[in-house]
mmCIF file of C-alpha atoms in Angstrom:
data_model
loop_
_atom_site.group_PDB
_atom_site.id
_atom_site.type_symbol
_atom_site.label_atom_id
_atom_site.label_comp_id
_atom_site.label_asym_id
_atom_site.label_seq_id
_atom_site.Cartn_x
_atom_site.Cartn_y
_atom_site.Cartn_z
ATOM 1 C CA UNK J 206 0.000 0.000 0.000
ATOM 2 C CA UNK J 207 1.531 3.310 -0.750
ATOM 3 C CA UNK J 208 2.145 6.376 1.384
ATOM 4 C CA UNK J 209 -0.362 8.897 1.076
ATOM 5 C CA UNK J 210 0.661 12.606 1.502
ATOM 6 C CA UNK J 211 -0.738 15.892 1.483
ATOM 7 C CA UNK J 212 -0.287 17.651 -1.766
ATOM 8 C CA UNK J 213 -1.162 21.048 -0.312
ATOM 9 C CA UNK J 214 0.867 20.903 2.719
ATOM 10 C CA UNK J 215 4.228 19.083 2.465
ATOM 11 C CA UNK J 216 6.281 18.335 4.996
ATOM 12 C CA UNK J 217 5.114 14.839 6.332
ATOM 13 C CA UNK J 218 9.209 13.433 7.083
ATOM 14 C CA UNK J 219 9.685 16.491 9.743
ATOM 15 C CA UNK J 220 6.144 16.122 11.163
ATOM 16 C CA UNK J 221 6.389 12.797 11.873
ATOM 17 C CA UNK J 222 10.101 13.152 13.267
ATOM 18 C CA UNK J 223 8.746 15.865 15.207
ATOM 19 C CA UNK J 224 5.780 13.219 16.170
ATOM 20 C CA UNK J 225 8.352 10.076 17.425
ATOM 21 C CA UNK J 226 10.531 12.667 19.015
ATOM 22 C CA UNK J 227 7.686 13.874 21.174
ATOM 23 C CA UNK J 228 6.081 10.634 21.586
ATOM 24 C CA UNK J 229 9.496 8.919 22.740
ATOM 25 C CA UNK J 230 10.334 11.534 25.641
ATOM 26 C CA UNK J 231 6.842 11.962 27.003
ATOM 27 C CA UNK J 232 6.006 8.162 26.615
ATOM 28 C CA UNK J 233 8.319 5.474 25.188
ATOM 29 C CA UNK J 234 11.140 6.445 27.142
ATOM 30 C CA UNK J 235 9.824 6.784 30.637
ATOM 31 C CA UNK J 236 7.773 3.563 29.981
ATOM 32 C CA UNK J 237 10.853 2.004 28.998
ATOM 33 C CA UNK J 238 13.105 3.183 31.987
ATOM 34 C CA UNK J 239 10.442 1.277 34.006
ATOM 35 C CA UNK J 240 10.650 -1.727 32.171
ATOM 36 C CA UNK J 241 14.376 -1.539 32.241
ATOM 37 C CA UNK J 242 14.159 -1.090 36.366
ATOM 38 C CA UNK J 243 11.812 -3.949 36.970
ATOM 39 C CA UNK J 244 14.366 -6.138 34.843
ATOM 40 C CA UNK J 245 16.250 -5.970 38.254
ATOM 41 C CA UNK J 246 14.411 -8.485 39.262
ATOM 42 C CA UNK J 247 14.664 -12.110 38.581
ATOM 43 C CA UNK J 248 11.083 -14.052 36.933
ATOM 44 C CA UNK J 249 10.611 -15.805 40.102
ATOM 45 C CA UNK J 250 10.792 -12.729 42.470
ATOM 46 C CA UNK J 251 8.854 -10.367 40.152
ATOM 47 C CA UNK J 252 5.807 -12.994 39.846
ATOM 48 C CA UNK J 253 6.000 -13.254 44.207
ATOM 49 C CA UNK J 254 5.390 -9.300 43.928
ATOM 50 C CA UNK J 255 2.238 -9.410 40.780
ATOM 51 C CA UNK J 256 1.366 -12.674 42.575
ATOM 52 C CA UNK J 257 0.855 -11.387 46.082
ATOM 53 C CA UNK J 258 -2.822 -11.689 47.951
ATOM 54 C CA UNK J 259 -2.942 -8.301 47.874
ATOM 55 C CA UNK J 260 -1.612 -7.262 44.896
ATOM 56 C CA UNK J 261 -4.250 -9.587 43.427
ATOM 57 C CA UNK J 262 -7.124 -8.315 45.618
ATOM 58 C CA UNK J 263 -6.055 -4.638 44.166
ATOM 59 C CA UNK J 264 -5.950 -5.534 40.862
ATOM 60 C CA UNK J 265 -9.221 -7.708 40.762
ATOM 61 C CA UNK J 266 -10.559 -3.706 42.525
ATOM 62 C CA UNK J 267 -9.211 -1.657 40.130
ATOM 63 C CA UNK J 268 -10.019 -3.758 36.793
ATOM 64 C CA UNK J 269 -13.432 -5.000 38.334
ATOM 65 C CA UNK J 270 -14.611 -1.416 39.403
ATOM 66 C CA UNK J 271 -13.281 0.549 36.055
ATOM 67 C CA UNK J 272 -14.682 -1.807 33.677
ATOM 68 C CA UNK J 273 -18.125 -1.640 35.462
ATOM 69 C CA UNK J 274 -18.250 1.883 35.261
ATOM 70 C CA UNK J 275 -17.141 1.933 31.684
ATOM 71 C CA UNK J 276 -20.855 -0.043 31.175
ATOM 72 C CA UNK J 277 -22.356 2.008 33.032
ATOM 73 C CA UNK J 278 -21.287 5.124 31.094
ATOM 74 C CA UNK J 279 -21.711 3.201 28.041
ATOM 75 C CA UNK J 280 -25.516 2.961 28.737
ATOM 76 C CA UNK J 281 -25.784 6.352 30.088
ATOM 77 C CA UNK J 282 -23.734 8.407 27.967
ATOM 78 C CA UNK J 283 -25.173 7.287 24.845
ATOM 79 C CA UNK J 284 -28.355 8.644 26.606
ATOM 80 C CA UNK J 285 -27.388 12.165 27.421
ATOM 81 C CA UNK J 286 -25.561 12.386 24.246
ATOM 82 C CA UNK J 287 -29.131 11.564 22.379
ATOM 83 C CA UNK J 288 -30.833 13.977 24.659
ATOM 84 C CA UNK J 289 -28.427 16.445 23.828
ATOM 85 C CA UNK J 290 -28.161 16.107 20.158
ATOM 86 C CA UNK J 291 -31.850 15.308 19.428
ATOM 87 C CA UNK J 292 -34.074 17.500 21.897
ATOM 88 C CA UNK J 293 -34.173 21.227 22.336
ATOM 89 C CA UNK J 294 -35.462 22.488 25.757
ATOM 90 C CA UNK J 295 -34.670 24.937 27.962
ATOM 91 C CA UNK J 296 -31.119 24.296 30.214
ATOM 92 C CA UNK J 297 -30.030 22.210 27.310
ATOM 93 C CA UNK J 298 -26.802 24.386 27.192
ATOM 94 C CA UNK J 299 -26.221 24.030 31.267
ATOM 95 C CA UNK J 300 -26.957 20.665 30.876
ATOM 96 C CA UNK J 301 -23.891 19.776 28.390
ATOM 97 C CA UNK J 302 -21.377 22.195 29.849
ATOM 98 C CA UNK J 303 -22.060 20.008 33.508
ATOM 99 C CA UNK J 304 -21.310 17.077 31.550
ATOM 100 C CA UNK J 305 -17.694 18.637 30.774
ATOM 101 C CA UNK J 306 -17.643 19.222 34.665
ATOM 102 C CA UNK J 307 -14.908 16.123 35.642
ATOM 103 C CA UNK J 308 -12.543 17.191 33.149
ATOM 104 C CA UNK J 309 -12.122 20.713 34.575
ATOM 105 C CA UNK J 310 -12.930 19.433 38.664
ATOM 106 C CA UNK J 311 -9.761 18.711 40.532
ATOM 107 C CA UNK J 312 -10.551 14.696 41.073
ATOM 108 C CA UNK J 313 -9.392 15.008 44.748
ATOM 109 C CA UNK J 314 -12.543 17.693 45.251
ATOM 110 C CA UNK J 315 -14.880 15.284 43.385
ATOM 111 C CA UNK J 316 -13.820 12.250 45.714
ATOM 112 C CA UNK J 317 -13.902 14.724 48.780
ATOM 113 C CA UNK J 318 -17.811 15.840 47.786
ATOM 114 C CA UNK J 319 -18.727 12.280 47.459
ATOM 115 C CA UNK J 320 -17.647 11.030 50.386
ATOM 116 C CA UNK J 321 -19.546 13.780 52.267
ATOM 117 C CA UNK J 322 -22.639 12.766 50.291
ATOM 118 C CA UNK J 323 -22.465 9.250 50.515
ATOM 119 C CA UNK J 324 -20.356 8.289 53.583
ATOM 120 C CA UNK J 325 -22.886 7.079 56.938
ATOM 121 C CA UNK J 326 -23.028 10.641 58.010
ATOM 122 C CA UNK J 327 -23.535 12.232 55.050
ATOM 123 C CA UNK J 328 -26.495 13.584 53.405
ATOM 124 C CA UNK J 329 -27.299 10.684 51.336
ATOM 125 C CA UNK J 330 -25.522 8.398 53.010
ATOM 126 C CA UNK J 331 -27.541 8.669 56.558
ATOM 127 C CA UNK J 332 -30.633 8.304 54.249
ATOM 128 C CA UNK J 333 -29.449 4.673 53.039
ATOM 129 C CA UNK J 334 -27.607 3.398 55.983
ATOM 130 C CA UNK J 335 -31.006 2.706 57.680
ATOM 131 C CA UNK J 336 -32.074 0.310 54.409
ATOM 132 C CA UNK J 337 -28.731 -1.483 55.338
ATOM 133 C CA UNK J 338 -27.413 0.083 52.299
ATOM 134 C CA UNK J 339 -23.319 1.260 52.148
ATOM 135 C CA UNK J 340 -21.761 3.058 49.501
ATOM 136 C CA UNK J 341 -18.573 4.862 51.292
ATOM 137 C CA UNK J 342 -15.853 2.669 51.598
ATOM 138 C CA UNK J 343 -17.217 -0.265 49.813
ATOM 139 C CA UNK J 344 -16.486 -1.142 45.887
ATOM 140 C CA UNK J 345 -20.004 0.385 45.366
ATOM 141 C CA UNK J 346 -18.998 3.875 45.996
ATOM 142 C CA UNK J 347 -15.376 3.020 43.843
ATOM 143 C CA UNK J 348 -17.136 2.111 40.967
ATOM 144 C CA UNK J 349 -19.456 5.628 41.954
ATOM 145 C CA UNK J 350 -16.667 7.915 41.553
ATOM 146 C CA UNK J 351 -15.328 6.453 38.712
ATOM 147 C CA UNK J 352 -18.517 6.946 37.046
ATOM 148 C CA UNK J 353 -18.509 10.495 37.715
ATOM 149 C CA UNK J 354 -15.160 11.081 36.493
ATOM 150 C CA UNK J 355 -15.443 9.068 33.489
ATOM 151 C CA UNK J 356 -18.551 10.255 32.275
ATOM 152 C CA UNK J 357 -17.851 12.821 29.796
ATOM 153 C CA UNK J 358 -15.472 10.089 27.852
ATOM 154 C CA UNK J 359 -18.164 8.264 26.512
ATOM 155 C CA UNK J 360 -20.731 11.455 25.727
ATOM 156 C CA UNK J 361 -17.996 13.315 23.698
ATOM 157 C CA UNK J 362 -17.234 10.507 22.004
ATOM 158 C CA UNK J 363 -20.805 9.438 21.033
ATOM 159 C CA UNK J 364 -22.253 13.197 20.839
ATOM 160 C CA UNK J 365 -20.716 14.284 17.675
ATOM 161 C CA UNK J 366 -21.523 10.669 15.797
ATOM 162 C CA UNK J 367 -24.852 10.965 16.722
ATOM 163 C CA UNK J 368 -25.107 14.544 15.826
ATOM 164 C CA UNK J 369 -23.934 14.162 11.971
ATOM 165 C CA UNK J 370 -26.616 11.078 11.264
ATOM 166 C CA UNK J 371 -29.780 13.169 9.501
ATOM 167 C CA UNK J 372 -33.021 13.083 11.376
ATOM 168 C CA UNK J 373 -34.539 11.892 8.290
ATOM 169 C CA UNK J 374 -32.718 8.316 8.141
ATOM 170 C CA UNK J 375 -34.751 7.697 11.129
ATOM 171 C CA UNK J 376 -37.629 9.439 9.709
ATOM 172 C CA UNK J 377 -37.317 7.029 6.334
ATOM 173 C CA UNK J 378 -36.974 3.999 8.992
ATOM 174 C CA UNK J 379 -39.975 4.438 11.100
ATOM 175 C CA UNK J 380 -42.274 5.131 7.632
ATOM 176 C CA UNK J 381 -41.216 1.878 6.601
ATOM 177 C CA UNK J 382 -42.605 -0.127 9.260
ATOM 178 C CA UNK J 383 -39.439 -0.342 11.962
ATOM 179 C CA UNK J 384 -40.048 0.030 15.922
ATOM 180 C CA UNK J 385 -37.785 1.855 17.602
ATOM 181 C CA UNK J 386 -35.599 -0.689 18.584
ATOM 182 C CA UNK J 387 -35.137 -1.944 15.242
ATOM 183 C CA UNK J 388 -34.305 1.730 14.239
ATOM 184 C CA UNK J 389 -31.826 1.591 17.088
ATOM 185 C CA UNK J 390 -30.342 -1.765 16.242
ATOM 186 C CA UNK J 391 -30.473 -1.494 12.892
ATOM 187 C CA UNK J 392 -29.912 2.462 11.735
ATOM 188 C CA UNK J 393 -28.616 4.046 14.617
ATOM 189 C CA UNK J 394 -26.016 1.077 16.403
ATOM 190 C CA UNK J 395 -23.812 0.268 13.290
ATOM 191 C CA UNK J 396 -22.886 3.746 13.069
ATOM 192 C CA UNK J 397 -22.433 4.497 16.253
ATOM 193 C CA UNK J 398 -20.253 0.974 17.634
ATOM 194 C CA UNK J 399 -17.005 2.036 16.899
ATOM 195 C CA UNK J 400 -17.458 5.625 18.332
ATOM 196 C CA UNK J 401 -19.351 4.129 21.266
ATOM 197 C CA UNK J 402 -16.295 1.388 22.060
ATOM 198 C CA UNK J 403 -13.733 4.407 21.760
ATOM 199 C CA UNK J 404 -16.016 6.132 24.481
ATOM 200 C CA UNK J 405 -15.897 2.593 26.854
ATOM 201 C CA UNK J 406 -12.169 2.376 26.121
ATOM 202 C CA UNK J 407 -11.321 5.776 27.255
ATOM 203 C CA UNK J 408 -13.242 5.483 30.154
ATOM 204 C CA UNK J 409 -11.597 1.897 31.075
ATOM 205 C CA UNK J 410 -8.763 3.118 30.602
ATOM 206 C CA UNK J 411 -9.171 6.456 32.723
ATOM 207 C CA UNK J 412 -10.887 4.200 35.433
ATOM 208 C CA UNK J 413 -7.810 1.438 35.737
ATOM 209 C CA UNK J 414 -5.352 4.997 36.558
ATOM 210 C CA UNK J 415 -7.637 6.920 38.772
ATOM 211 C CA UNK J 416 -6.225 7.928 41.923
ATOM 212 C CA UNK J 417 -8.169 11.353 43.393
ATOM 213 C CA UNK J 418 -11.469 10.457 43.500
ATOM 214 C CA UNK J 419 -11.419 7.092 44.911
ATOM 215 C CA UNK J 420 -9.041 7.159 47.444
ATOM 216 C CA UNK J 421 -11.116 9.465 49.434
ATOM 217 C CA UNK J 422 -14.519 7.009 49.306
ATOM 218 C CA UNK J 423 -12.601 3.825 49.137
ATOM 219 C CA UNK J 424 -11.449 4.253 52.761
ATOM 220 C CA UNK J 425 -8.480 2.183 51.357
ATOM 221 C CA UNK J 426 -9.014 -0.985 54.130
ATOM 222 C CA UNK J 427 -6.459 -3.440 51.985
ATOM 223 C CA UNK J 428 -7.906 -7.065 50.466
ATOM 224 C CA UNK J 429 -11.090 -5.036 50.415
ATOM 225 C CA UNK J 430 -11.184 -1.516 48.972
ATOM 226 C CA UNK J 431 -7.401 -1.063 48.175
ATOM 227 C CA UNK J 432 -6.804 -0.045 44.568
ATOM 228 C CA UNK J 433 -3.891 -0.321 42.431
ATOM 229 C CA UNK J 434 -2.322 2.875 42.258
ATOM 230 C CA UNK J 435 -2.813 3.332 46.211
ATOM 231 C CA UNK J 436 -0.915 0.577 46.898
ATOM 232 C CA UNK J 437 1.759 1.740 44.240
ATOM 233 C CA UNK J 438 1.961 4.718 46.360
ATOM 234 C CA UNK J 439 1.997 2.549 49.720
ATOM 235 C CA UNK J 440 5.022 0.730 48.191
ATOM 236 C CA UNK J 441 6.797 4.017 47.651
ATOM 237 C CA UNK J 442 6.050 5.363 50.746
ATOM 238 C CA UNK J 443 7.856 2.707 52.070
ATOM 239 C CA UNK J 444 11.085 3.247 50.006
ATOM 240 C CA UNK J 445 10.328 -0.475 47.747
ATOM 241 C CA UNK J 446 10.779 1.503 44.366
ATOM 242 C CA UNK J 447 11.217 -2.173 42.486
ATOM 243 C CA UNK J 448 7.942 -3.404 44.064
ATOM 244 C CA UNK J 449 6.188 -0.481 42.854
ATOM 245 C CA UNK J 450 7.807 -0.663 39.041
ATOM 246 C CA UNK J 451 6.716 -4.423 39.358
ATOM 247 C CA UNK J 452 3.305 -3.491 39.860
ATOM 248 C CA UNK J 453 3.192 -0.830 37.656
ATOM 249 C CA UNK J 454 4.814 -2.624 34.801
ATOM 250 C CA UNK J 455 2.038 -5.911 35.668
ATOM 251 C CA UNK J 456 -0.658 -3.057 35.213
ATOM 252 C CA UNK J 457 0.479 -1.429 32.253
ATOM 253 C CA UNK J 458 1.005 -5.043 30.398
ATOM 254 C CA UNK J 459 -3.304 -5.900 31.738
ATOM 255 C CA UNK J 460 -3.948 -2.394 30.700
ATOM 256 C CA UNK J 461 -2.469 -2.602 27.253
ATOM 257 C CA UNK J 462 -3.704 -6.290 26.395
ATOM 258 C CA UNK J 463 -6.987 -4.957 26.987
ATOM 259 C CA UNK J 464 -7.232 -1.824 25.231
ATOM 260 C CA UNK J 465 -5.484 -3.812 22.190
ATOM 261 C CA UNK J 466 -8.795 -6.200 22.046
ATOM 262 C CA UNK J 467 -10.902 -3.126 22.147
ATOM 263 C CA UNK J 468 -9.054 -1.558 19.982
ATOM 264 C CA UNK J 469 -8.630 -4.533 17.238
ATOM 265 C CA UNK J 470 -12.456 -5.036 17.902
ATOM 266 C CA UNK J 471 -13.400 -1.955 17.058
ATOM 267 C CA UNK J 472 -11.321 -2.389 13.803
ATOM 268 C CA UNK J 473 -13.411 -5.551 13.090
ATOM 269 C CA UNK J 474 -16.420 -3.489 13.326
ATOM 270 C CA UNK J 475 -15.405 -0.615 10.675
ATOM 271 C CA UNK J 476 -13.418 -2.822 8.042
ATOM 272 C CA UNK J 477 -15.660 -6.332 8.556
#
């Protein structure tokens, strides 16, 4: 396959040196300097670290938690972003600049406001604790703050997909007999997948690394509510910089395997 250029605006050979360049000191090469310390370690002593109770216990957290609020958002972003793209009413404006909100909130505020909202003294919180409900310091309220943070991922994502399919394709649909589920499944989905896995991938992703807004409402008890990058932190704290590259390095190689099958699924779905 040959190399397409623009003819209008030459210039690709220094762009894309410019590109690896960039790429390589913000991301290659600190990746690889943490590669390159872990490979201090022997096989047998770097599996004891990944393999630890509650290294596992963390990890099974962080994964569990991120990927259940990355189908959470995937259902309810692709809602807002429908609201917001087919309906006109009034705070529709307020309404999509609050969705924006995470992005520009400090994540440490966002876990702080939670927790206040949700812990056993808190306004909500009090409300449920009688109905032997607990969302503070349990995986609940984990996966709850990663929700909030991850939100706009999936919306901005989905919003401007949905936004350039005509009214009038689902107009045709609906004259010819479909419900709107079939117009859904069958008008609205295939366009939308890959933009809608992008959203679920970005918000995976963002979920596996969050540190802010959990650690306040996961009361961090470890082999219950620990999370990755906590104990990452714990193991610097303590001065064991080549248990915390082992862990990091064990949850950048889960981490990448899985956003590869998203992404290569996603591929599947454009070019069948």
């Amino acid at each position: 396959m040959s190399r397409r250029t623009s003819p209008v605006i030459p210039g690709f050979g220094l762009t894309l040196g410019y590109t690896i360049v960039y790429l390589s000191l913000l991301v290659l090469i600190p990746l690889g300097a943490m590669f390159v310390h872990a490979a201090q370690l022997t096989w047998d002593q770097f599996w004891a670290i990944i393999t630890a109770p509650r290294v596992l216990a963390a990890l099974r957290l962080s994964f569990g938690t991120a990927f259940a609020s990355a189908v959470i958002n995937s259902v309810i972003g692709i809602l807002l972003a429908w609201v917001l793209v087919r309906y006109t009413f009034p705070g529709r404006k307020i309404i999509d600049a609050m969705i924006d909100l995470p992005f520009a909130l400090p994540t440490a505020v966002a876990g702080i406001a939670l927790t206040a909202l949700y812990a056993p003294a808190g306004l909500i919180g009090s409300l449920l604790q009688p109905l032997g409900i607990k969302i503070a310091f349990t995986p609940l309220g984990i996966t709850l703050a990663l929700v909030f943070v991850t939100l706009p991922f999936v919306v901005r994502t989905v919003q401007p997909v949905l936004a350039d399919i005509p009214k009038e394709i689902e107009e045709a649909a609906a004259c010819l007999g479909a419900k709107p589920l079939q117009v859904f499944r069958h008008v609205l989905l295939p366009a939308i997948l890959p933009a809608w896995l992008t959203g679920f991938a970005l918000a995976f992703a963002r979920g596996v690394g969050e540190y802010g807004s959990v650690i306040f409402i996961a009361g961090n008890m470890p082999m219950k509510t620990e999370i990755l990058p906590l104990l990452i932190m714990v193991k610097l704290d303590q001065y064991d910089y080549t248990g915390a590259t082992a862990i990091g390095v064990m949850m950048l190689v889960v981490s990448f395997i899985l956003l590869l099958g998203i992404n290569l699924l996603q591929r599947r779905i454009e070019h069948p």
